[in-house]
Tab-separated table of C-alpha atoms in Angstrom:
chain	number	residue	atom	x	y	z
A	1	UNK	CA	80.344	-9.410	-1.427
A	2	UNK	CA	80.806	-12.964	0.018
A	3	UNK	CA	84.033	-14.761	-0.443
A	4	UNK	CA	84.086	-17.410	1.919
A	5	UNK	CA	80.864	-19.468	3.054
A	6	UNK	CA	81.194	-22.137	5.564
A	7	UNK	CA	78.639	-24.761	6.796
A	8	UNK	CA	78.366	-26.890	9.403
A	9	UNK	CA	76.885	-30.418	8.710
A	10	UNK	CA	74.310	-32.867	11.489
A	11	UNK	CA	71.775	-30.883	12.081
A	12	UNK	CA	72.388	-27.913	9.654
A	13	UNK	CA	72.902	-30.000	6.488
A	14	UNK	CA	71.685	-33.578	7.158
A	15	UNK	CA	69.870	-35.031	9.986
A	16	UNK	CA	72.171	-36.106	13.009
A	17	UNK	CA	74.559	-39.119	12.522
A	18	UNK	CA	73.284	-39.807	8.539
A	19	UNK	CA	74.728	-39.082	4.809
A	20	UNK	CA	71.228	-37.784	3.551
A	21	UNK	CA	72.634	-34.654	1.839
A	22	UNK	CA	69.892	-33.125	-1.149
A	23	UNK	CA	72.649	-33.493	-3.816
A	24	UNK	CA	71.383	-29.958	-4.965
A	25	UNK	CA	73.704	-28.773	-2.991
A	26	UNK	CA	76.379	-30.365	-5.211
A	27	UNK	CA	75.663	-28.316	-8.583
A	28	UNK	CA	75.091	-24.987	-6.141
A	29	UNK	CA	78.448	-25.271	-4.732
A	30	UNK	CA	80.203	-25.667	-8.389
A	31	UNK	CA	78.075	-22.584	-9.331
A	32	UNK	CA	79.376	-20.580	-6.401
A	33	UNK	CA	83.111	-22.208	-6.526
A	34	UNK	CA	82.974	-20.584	-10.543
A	35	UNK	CA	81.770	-17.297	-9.346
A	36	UNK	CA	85.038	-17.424	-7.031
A	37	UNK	CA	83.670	-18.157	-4.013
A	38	UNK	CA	85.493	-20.678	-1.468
A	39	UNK	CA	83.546	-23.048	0.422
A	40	UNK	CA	84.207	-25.221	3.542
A	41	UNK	CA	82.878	-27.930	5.080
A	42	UNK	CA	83.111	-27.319	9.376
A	43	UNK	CA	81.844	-30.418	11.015
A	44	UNK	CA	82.652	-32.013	14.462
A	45	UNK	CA	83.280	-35.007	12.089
A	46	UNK	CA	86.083	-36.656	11.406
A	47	UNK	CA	88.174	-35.646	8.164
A	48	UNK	CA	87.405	-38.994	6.739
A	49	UNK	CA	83.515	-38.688	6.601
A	50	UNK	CA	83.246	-35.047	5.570
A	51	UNK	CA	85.320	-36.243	2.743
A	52	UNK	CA	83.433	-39.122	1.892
A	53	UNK	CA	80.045	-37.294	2.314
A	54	UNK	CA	81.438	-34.337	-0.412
A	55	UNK	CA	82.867	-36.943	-2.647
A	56	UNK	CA	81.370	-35.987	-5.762
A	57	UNK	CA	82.919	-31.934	-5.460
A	58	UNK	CA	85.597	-32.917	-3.029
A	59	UNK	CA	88.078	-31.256	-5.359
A	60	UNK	CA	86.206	-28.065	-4.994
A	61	UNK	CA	85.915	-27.783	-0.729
A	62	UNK	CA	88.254	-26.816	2.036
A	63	UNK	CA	87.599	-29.042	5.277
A	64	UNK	CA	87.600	-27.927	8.877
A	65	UNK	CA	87.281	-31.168	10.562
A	66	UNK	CA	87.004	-32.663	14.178
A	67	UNK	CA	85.125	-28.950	15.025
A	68	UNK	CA	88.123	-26.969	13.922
A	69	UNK	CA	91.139	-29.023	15.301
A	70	UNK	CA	92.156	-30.128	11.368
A	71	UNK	CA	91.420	-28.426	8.446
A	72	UNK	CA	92.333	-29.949	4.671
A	73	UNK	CA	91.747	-29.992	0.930
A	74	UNK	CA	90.952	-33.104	-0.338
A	75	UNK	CA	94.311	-34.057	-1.363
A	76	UNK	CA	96.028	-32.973	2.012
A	77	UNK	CA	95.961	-31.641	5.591
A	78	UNK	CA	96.754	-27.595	5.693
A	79	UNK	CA	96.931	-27.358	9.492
A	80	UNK	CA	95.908	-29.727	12.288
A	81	UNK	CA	96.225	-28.271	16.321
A	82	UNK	CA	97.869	-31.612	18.402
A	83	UNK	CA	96.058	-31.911	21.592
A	84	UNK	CA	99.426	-33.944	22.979
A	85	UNK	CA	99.273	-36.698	25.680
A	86	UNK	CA	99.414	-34.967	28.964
A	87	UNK	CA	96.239	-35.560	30.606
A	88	UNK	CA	94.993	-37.862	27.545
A	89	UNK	CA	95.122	-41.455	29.753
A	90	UNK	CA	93.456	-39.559	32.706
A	91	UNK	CA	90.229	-38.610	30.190
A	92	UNK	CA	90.066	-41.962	28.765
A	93	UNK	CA	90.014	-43.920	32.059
A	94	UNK	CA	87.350	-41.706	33.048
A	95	UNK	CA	85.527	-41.866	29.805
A	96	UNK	CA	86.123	-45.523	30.349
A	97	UNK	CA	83.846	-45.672	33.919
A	98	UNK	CA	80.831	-43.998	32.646
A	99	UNK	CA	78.229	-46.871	31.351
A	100	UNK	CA	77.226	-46.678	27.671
A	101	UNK	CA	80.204	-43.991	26.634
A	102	UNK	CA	81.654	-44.793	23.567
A	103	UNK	CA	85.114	-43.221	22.863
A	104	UNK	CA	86.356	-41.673	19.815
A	105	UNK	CA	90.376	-40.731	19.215
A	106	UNK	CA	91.165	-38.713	16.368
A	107	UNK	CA	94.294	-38.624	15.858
A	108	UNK	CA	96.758	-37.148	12.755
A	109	UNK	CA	97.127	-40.533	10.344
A	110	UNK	CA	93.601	-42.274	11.739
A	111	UNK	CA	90.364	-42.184	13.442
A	112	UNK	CA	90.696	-44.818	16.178
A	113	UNK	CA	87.790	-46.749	17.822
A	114	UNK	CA	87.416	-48.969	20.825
A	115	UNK	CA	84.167	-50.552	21.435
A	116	UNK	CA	82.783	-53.671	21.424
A	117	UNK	CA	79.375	-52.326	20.291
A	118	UNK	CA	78.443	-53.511	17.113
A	119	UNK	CA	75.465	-51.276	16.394
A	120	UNK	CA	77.671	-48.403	17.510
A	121	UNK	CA	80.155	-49.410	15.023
A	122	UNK	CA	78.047	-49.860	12.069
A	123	UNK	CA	76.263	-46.252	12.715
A	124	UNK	CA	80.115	-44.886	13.099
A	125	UNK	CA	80.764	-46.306	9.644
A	126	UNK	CA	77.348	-46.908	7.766
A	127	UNK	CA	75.884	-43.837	9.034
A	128	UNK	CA	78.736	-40.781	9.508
A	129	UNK	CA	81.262	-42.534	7.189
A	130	UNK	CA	84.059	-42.974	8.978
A	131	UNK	CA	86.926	-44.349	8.202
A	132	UNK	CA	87.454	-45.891	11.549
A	133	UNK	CA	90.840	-47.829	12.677
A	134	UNK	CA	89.386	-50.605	15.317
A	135	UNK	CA	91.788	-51.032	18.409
A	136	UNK	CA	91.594	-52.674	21.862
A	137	UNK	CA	93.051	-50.186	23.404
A	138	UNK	CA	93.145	-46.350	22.687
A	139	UNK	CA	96.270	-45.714	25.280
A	140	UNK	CA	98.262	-47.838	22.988
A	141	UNK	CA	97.989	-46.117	20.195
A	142	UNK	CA	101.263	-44.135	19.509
A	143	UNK	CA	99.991	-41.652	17.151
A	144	UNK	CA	99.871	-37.253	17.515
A	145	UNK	CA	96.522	-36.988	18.941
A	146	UNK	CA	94.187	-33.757	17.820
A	147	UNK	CA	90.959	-34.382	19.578
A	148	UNK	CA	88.427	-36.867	21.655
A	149	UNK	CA	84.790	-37.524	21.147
A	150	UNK	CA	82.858	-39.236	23.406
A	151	UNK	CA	79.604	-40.575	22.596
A	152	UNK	CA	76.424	-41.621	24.759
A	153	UNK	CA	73.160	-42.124	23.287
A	154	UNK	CA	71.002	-41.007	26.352
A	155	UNK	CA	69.994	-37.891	24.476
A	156	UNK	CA	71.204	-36.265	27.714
A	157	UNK	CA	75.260	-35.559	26.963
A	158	UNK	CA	75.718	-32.231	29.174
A	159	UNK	CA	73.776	-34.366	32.371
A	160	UNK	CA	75.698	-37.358	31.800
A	161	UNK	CA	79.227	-35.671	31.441
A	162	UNK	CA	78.692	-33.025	33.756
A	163	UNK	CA	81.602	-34.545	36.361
A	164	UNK	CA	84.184	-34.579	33.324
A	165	UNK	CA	82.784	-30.908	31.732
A	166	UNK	CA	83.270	-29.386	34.644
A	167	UNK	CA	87.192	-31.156	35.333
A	168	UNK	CA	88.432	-29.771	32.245
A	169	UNK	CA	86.793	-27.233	30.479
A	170	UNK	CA	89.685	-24.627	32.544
A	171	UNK	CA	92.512	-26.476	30.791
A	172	UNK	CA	90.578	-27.573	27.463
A	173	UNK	CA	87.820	-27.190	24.575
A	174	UNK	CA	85.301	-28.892	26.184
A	175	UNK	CA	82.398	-28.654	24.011
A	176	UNK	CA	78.894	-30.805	23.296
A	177	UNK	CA	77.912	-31.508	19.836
A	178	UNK	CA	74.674	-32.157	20.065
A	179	UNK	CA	73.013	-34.214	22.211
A	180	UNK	CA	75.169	-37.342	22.646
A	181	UNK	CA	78.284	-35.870	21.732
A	182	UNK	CA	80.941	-34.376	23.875
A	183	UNK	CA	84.115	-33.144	22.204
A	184	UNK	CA	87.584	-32.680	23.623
A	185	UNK	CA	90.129	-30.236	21.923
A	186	UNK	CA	93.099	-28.279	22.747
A	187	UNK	CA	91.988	-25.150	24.584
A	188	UNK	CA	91.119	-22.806	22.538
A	189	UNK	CA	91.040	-24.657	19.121
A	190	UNK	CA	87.422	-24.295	17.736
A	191	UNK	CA	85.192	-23.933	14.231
A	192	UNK	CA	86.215	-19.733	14.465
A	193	UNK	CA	89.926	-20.361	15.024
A	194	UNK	CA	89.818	-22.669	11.808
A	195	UNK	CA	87.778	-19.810	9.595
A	196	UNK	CA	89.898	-17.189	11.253
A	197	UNK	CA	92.716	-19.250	9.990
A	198	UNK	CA	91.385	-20.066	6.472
A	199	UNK	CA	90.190	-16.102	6.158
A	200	UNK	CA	94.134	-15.381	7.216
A	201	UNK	CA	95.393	-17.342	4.137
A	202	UNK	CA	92.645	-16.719	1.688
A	203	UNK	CA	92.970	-12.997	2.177
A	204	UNK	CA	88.964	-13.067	3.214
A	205	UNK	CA	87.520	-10.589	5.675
A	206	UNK	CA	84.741	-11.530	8.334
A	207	UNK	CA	82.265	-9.309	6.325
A	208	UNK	CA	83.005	-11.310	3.169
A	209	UNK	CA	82.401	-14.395	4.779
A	210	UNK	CA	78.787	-16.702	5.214
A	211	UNK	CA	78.092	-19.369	8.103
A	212	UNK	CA	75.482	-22.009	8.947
A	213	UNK	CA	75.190	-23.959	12.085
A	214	UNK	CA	72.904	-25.026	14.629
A	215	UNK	CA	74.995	-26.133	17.898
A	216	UNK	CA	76.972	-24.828	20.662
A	217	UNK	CA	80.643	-25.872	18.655
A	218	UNK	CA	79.539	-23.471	15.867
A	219	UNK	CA	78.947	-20.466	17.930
A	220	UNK	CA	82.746	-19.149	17.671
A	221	UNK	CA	82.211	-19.329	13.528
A	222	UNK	CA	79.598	-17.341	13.802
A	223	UNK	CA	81.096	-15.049	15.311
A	224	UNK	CA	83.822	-15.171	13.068
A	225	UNK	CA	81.241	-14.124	10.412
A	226	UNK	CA	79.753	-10.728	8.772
A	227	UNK	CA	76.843	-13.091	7.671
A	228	UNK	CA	75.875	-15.843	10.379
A	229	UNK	CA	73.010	-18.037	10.212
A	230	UNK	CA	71.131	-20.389	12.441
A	231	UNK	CA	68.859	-22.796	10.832
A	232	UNK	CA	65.507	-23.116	12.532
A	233	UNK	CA	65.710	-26.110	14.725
A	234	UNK	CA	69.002	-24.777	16.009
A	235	UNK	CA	69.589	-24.197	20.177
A	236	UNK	CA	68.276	-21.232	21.207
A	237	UNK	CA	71.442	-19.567	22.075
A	238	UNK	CA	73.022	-20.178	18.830
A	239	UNK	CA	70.135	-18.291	17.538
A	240	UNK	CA	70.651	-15.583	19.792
A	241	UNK	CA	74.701	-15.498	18.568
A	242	UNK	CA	73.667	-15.669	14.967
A	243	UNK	CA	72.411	-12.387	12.696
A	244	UNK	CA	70.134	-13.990	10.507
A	245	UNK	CA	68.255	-17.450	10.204
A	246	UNK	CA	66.853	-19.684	7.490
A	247	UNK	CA	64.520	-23.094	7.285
A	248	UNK	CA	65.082	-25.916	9.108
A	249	UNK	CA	67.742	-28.858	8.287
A	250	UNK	CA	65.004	-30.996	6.890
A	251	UNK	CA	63.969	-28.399	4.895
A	252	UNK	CA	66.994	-27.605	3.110
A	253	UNK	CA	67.591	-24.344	5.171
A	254	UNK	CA	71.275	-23.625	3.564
A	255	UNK	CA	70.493	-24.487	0.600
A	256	UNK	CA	67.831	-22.078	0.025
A	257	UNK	CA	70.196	-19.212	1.370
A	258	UNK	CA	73.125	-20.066	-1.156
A	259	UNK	CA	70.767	-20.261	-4.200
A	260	UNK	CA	70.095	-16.561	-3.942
A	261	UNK	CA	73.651	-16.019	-4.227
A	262	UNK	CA	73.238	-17.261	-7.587
């Protein structure tokens, strides 16, 4: 019997970077939520515009934000990993040298953004929701920081960070998110440590738990899971780490999985 279900969102819900979620998947979830079944949200996303996106059944959600680094209700944060400050001003310098990277901080109160890229602000806001704290400078910020995200839009993330993968993925989560975002957590903080967790508190076994998700940062959840699924247009090696698949994102893959539930 499944207890917990957990979904990832760009690519396995909506298309990349947008809000357009079928709100189907609204009255499904309140179906499932009355059978007793939990449901959370695990995005590479900030807290902030997973909430916003689930606004109309916030109340009935857990979150697993920022790929696993925070996870929340929508009325507060459970647990959030801090990355700390150690080698934080050495990743945003070099962040800082590589033409066309845009730099996300995510940090415990706020989601802070420095750019003077319109278009790349709008998209951060207009397009994932964000609630997004604008700030000349991201070393100034004196705030517990739980993650980085660094953004390019060459399509081509793994070639253009390669230098900086390679630096720290020993001594951090180093992780792409598709393919213009890179994502920087503390090591070993990921999607399956945050369902691990949730299953811990919930009382929720990996057999009695669902996932959906398409890219590399959801490969530890499904692992974490009896029932794993990769939608159709997912990377080939989440496919191969997943059990079972379903239809493609724009074709409302999840979706049609959790209605047989019903």
């Amino acid at each position: 019997m499944i207890k917990l279900i957990c979904t990832d969102v760009d690519g396995t819900l909506v298309p990349d970077g947008t809000r357009d979620i079928n709100p189907e998947i609204f009255e499904v979830i309140r179906q499932l939520r009355d059978r007793g079944i939990q449901v959370a949200i695990a995005s590479g996303r900030p807290l902030s515009s997973i909430q916003n996106l689930f606004r109309p059944i916030e109340e009935k959600l857990f979150f697993i934000a920022v790929g696993g680094a925070e996870i929340a209700t929508c009325s507060r944060v459970l647990f959030h990993w801090d990355m700390g400050r150690e080698d934080l001003e050495e990743m945003i310098r070099e962040a800082r040298q590589i033409p066309g990277c845009e730099i996300l901080m995510n940090g415990t109160t706020a989601t802070y953004l420095e750019t003077k890229n319109q278009e790349f602000y709008d998209w951060s806001v207009n397009g994932y929701g964000m609630e997004v704290t604008m700030t000349e400078d991201l070393l100034s910020v004196k705030d517990g920081i739980i993650a980085l995200s660094f953004y390019h839009g060459d399509c081509r993330v793994e070639t253009t960070f390669r230098g900086f993968i390679e630096k720290w993925r020993d001594r951090y989560q180093v992780v792409t998110a598709g393919t213009m975002w890179l994502d920087v957590q503390p090591q070993g903080v990921n999607k399956g440590k945050a369902v691990a967790c949730l299953q811990d508190s919930l009382g929720i076994a990996p057999e009695e738990t669902m996932v959906f998700g398409d890219q590399r940062n959801d490969i530890e959840m499904m692992r974490q899971a009896g029932h794993s699924y990769a939608v159709e247009n997912a990377l080939e090696e989440v496919k191969a780490a997943a059990r079972f698949r379903t239809g493609r994102c724009d074709e409302d893959g999840v979706l049609q999985v959790l209605k047989t539930l019903l």
